[in-house]
XYZ file of C-alpha atoms in Angstrom:
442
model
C 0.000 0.000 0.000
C 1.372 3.624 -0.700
C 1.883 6.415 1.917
C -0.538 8.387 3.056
C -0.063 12.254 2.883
C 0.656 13.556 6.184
C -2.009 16.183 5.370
C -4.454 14.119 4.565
C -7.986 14.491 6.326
C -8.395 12.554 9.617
C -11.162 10.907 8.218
C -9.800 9.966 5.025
C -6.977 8.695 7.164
C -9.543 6.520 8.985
C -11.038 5.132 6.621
C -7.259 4.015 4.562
C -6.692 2.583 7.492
C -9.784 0.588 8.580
C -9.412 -0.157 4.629
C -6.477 -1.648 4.798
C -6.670 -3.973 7.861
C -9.925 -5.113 6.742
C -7.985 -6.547 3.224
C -5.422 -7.871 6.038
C -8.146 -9.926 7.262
C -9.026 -11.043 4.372
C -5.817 -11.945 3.660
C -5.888 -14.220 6.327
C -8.879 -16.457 5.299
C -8.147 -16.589 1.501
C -11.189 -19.648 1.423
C -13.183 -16.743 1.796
C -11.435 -14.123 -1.070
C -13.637 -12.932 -3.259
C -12.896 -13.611 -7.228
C -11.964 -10.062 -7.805
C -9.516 -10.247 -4.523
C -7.801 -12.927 -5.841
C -7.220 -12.198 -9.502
C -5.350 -8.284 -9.101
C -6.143 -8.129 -13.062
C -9.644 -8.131 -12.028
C -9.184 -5.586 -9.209
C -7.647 -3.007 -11.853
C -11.281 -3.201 -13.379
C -14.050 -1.688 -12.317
C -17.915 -2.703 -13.624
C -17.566 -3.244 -17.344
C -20.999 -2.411 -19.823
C -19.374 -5.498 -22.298
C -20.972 -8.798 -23.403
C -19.347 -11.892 -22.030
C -16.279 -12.636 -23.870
C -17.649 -15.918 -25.141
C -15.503 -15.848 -28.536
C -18.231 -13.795 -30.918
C -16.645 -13.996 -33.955
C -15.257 -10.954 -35.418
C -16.894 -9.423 -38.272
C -14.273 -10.252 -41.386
C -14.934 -9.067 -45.381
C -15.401 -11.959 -47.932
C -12.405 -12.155 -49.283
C -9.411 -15.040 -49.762
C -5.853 -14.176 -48.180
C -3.120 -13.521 -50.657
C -1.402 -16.434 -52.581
C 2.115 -16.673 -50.510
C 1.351 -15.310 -47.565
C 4.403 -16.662 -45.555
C 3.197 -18.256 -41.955
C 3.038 -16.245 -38.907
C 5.633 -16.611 -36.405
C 4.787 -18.908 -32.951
C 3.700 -16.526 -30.380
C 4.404 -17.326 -26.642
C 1.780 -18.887 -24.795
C -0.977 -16.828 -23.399
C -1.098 -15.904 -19.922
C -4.755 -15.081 -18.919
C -3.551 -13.106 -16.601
C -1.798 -10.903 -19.578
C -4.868 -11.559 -20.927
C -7.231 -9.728 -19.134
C -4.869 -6.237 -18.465
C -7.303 -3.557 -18.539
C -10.213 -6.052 -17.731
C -12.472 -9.239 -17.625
C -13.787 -8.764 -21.051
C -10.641 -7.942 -23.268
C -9.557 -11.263 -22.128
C -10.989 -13.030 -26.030
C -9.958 -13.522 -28.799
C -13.134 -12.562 -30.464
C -14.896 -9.619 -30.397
C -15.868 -7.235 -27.515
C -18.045 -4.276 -27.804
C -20.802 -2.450 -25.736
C -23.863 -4.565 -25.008
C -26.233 -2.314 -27.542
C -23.619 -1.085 -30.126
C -24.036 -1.303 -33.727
C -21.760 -3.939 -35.277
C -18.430 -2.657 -35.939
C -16.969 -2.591 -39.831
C -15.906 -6.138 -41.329
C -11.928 -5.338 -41.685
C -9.321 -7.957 -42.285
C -7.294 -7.490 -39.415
C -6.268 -10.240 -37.120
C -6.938 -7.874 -34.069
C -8.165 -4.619 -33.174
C -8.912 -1.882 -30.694
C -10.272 1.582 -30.262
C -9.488 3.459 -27.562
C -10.021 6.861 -25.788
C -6.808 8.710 -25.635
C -8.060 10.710 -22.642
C -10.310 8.709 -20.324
C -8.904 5.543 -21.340
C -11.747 3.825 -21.961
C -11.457 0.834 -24.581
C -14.503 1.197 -26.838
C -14.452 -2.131 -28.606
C -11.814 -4.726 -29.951
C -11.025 -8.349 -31.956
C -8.684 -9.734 -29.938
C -6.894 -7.358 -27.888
C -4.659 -9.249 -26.295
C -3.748 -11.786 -28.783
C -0.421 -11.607 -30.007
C 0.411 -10.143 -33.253
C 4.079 -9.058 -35.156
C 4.401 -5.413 -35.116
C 6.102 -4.115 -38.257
C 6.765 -0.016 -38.411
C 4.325 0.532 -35.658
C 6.723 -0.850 -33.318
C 8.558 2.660 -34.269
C 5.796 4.501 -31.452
C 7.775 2.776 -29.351
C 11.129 4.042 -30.077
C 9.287 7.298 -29.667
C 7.717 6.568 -26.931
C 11.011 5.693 -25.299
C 13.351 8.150 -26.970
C 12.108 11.450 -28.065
C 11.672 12.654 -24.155
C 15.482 12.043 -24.202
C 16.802 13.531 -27.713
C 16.861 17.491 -27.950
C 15.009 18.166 -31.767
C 18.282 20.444 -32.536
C 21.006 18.240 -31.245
C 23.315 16.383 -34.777
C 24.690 13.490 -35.580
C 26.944 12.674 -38.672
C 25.301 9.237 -40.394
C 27.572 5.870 -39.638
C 27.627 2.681 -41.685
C 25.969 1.124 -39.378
C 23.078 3.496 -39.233
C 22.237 3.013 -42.879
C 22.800 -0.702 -42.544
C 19.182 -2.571 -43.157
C 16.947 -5.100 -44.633
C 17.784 -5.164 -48.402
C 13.969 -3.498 -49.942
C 12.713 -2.200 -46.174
C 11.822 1.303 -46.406
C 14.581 4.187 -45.724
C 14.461 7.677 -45.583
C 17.781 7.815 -47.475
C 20.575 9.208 -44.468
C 23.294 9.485 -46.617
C 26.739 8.047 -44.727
C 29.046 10.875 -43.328
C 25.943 13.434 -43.559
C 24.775 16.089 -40.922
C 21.016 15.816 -39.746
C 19.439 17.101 -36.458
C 17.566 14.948 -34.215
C 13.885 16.827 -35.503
C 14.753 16.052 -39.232
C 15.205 12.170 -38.107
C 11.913 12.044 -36.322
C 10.412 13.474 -39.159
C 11.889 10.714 -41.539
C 11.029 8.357 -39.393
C 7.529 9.184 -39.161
C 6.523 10.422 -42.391
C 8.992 7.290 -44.557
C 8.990 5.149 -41.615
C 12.859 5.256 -42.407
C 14.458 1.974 -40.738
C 17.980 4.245 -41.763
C 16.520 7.236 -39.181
C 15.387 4.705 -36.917
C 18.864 3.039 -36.138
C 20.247 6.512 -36.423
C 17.783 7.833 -33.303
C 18.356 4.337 -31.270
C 22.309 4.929 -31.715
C 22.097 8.308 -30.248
C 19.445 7.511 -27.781
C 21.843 4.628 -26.329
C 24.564 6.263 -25.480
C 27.301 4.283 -24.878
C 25.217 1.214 -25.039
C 23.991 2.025 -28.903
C 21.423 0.376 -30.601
C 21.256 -2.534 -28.174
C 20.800 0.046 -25.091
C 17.854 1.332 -26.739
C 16.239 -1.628 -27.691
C 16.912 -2.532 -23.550
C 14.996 0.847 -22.783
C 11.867 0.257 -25.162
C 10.907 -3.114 -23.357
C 11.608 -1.152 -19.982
C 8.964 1.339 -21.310
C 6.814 -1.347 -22.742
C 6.811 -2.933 -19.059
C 6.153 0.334 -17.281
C 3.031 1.153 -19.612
C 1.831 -1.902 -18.670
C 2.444 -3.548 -22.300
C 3.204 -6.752 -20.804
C 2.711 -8.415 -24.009
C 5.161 -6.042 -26.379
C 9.032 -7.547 -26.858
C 11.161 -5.442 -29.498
C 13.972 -6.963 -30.926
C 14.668 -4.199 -33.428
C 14.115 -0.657 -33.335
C 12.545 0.024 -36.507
C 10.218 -3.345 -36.194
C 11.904 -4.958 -38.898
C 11.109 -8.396 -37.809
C 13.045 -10.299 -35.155
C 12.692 -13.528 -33.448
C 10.345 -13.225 -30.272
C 9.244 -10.072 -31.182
C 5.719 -9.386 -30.588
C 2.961 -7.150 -29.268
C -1.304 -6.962 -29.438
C -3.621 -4.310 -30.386
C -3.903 -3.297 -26.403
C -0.217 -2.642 -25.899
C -0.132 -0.586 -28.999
C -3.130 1.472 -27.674
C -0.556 1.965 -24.648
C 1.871 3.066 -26.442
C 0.172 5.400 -28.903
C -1.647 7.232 -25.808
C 1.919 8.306 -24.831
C 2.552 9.280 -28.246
C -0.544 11.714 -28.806
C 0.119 13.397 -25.393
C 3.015 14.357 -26.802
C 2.819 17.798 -28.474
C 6.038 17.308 -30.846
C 5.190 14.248 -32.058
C 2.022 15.221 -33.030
C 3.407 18.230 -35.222
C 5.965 15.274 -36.839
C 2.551 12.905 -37.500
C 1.109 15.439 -39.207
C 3.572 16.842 -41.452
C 2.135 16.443 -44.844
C 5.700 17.190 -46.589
C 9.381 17.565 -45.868
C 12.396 18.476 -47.345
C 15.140 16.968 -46.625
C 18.517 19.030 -46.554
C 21.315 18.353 -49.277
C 24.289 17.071 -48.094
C 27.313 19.261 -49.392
C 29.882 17.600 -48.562
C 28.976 14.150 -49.434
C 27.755 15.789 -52.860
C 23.972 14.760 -52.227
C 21.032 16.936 -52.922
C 17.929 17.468 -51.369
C 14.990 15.837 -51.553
C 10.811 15.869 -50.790
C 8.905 13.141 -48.729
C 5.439 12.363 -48.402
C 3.637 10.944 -45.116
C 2.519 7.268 -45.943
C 0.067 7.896 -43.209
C -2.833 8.587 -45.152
C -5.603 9.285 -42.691
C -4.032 13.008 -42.119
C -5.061 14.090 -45.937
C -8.978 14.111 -45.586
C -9.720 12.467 -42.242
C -11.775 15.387 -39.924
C -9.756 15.707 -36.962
C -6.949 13.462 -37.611
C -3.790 13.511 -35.021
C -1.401 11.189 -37.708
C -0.094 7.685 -36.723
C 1.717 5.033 -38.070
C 1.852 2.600 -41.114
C 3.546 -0.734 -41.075
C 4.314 -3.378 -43.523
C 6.498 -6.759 -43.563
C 5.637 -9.780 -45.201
C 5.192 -11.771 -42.092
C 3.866 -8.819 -39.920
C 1.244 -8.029 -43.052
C -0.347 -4.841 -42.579
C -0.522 -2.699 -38.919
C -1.408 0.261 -38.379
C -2.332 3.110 -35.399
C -4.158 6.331 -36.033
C -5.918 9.213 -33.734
C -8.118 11.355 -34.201
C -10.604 13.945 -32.761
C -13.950 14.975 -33.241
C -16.179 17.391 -30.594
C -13.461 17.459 -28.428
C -13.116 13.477 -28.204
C -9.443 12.245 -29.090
C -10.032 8.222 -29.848
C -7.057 6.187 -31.450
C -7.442 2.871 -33.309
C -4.993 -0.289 -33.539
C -4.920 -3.068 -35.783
C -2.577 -5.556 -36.102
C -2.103 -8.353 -38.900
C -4.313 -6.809 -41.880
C -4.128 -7.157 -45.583
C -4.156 -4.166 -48.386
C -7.008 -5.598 -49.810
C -10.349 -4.846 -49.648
C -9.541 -1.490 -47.646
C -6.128 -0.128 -46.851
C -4.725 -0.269 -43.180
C -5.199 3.252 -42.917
C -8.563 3.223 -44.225
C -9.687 -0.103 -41.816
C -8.500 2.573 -39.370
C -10.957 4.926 -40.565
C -13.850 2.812 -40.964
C -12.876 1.699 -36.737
C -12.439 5.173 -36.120
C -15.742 6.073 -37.631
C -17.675 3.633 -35.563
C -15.786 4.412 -32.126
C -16.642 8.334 -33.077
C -20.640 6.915 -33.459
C -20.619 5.382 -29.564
C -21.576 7.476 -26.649
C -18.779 8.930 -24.605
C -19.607 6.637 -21.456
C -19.687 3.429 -23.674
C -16.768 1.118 -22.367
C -16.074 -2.507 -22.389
C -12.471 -1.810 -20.396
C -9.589 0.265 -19.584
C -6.352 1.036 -20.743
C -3.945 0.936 -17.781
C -1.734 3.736 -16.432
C 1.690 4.042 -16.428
C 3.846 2.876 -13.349
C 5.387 6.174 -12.150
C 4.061 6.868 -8.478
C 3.254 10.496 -7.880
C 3.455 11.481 -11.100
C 0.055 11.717 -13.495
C 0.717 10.196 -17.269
C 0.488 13.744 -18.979
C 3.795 14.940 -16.843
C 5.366 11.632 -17.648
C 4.941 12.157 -21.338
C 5.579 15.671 -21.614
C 8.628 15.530 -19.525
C 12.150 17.536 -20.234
C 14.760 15.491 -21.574
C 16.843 15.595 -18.625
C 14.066 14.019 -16.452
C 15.331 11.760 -14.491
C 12.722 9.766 -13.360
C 12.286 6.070 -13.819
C 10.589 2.932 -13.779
C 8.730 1.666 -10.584
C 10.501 -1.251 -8.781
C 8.549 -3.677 -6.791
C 10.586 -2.214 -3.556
C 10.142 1.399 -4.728
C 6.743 0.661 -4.678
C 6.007 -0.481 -1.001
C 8.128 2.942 0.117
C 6.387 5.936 2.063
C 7.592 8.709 -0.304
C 8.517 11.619 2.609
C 6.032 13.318 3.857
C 4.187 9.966 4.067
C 2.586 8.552 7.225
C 3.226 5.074 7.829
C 0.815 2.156 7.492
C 1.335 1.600 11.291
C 0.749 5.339 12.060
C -2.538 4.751 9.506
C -3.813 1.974 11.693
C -3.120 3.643 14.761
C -5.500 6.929 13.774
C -8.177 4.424 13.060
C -8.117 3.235 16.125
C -8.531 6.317 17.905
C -11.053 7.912 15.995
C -13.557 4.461 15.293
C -16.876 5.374 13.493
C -15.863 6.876 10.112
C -18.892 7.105 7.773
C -18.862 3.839 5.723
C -20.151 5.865 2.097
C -16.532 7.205 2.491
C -14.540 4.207 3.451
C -16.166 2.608 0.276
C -15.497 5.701 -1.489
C -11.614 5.552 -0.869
C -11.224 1.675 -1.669
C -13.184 2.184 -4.944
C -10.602 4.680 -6.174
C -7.896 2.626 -5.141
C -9.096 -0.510 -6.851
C -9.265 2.030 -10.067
C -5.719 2.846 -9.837
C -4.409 -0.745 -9.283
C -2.092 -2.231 -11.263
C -1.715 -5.633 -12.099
C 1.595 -7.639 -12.044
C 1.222 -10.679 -14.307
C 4.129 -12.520 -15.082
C 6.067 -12.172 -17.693
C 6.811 -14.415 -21.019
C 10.188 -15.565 -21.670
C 10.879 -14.592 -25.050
C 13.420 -16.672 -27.152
């Protein structure tokens, strides 16, 4: 259990206190533990408005998978506990939407989910915790992880190994021995999905540690969103072995993203041009964003587009409409009948058509104590704060009475109302995290 502000009300005291030796009691008689008690994935959901996740199939167009299409790689095996982050009724691998809702569009990705950037609220999904290969979308992560730590003016000249990739995979053409600033290699990142700009970013990002130390730092972030099921292996999501993630984790990820005001000015960059390299005798040159949606979409915030032959199609977009920002995630999709970006739309389109209190789950917070997930994102690059450890987590922070201090206010002053002692574990079970445990990925 956390601290409890040394300023806090003597009645909210109480009542933390009578709180938490009533769990201890509880504790002590598990025969008698409620479901909810026992599962602490459960506990970080609160009364869902979902149908039973009883494997509805998910609505899929009429249409035959291309000739070729090379198998997908073995997944780990599921954890239900993994499986039901965010709640109860994510935890299929069907569909999951509203009890009422219209039926959402028939799109052929493997898994979905649309999301509410700001409340959190997951809207609807096909799978949202089944495992799928990430492709370029796995870039949100390196931004996610990196851009907080990069200053947008600081240079780097290009190395061999920075333009070193997958023979074909999309570059935004870093020419070796060049000068570019850290804001022109988000930009080719984003708008090319440049593998070149996203070695490039990782190197510098690193430090001494390189590529590999930023690669270490994105599953650290994945783990402290509470992506449990996202491994990188690369940092461009050129496929690896054992890398994976689902159409949840991304909507973790992406929620960083869009609080972030500089990446949204990079997603939304229609065109760039990229500066001539003198010295190495290169001109400049013009890029386009491949992300689609921003071109006629009302409201769009940009995204990501993502292609591999094994990955297929994936793809994240936000948007927002009357002062709702909703994002969208699909994993595993093919070009054909609809585009990724324009399944996105179609998802988008029937998220925008729910009302604002429909909700089948939740998309978890991140694991920084005492700080909210806007500060987190929109941090200085010099922040210094990090990940939660399990120790770090049972800690008073100063200023912090103790749990026996707690206990022995209730005692004293016996009789706090019980409408707020239920009040005060209600928003506690809200803000619980769960702690499944995690895959070994080979």
């Amino acid at each position: 259990m956390r601290g409890i502000p040394s300023t806090t009300p003597w009645r909210v005291v109480a009542a933390l206190a009578a709180a938490t030796l009533a769990a201890s009691s509880a504790a002590a008689t598990p025969a008698q533990a409620s479901p909810i008690q026992a599962d602490p994935a459960r506990a970080a959901t609160r009364p869902l408005t979902a149908k039973a996740p009883d494997e509805i199939p998910c609505p899929k167009p009429n249409v035959k998978p291309p000739a070729g299409r090379p198998p997908r790689p073995t997944p780990p095996p599921d954890d239900p506990t993994q499986r039901a982050v965010g709640g109860d009724a994510l935890a299929t691998s069907g569909l999951v939407t509203p009890s009422g809702s219209p039926k959402p569009p028939a799109v052929t990705a493997t898994s979905w989910l649309v999301a509410d950037l700001d409340s959190g609220e997951v809207l609807g999904g096909c799978g949202p915790h089944v495992y799928g290969t990430p492709a370029s979308v796995q870039k949100l992560l390196l931004a996610a992880t990196a851009m907080a730590k990069l200053s947008p003016k600081a240079t780097t000249t290009i190395t061999q190994g920075d333009v070193t990739i997958e023979a074909g995979s999309s570059a935004v053409g870093l020419v070796k021995g060049g000068k570019y600033n850290v804001a022109t290699l988000w930009t080719g990142l984003l708008l090319n999905s440049g593998n070149d700009a996203a070695n490039t970013l990782a190197r510098m990002a690193g430090g001494k540690s390189g590529v590999a130390g930023t690669v270490a730092a994105m599953n650290a972030e994945a783990q402290r969103l509470g992506a449990y099921q996202t491994h990188a292996v690369t940092p461009s999501g050129l496929d690896g072995p054992g890398q994976f993630t689902s159409a949840y984790d991304l909507a973790l990820i992406a929620r960083v993203c869009f609080d972030r005001p500089d990446f949204v000015k990079y997603a939304l960059t229609k065109t760039f041009q990229m500066p001539a390299q003198k010295a190495q005798k290169k001109g400049g040159f013009q890029i386009q964003n491949e992300n689609k949606l921003i071109f006629g979409y009302k409201g769009a915030l940009g995204g990501k587009t993502g292609f591999t032959t094994i990955a297929r199609h994936s793809y994240v977009g936000g948007a927002e409409q009357n002062g709702r920002r909703l994002v969208v995630t699909l994993l595993g999709a093919e070009a054909s009948p609809l585009r990724g970006y324009q399944q996105g739309e179609a998802l988008l389109n029937w998220g925008f058509a729910l009302p604002k209190d429909a909700s089948v789950g939740k998309l978890v917070d991140p694991a920084v104590p005492g700080v909210s997930r806007t500060e987190s994102a929109t941090a200085p690059p010099d922040d210094k704060r990090g990940a939660t450890t399990p120790t770090a987590a049972r800690e008073a922070p100063r200023g912090m009475l103790t749990l026996g201090a707690a206990a022995a206010v209730a005692i004293v002053l016996a009789g706090t109302p019980l409408l707020l002692l239920l009040t005060q574990r209600r928003r506690r079970r809200d803000r619980r995290r769960p702690t499944p445990t995690q895959p070994t990925y080979r």
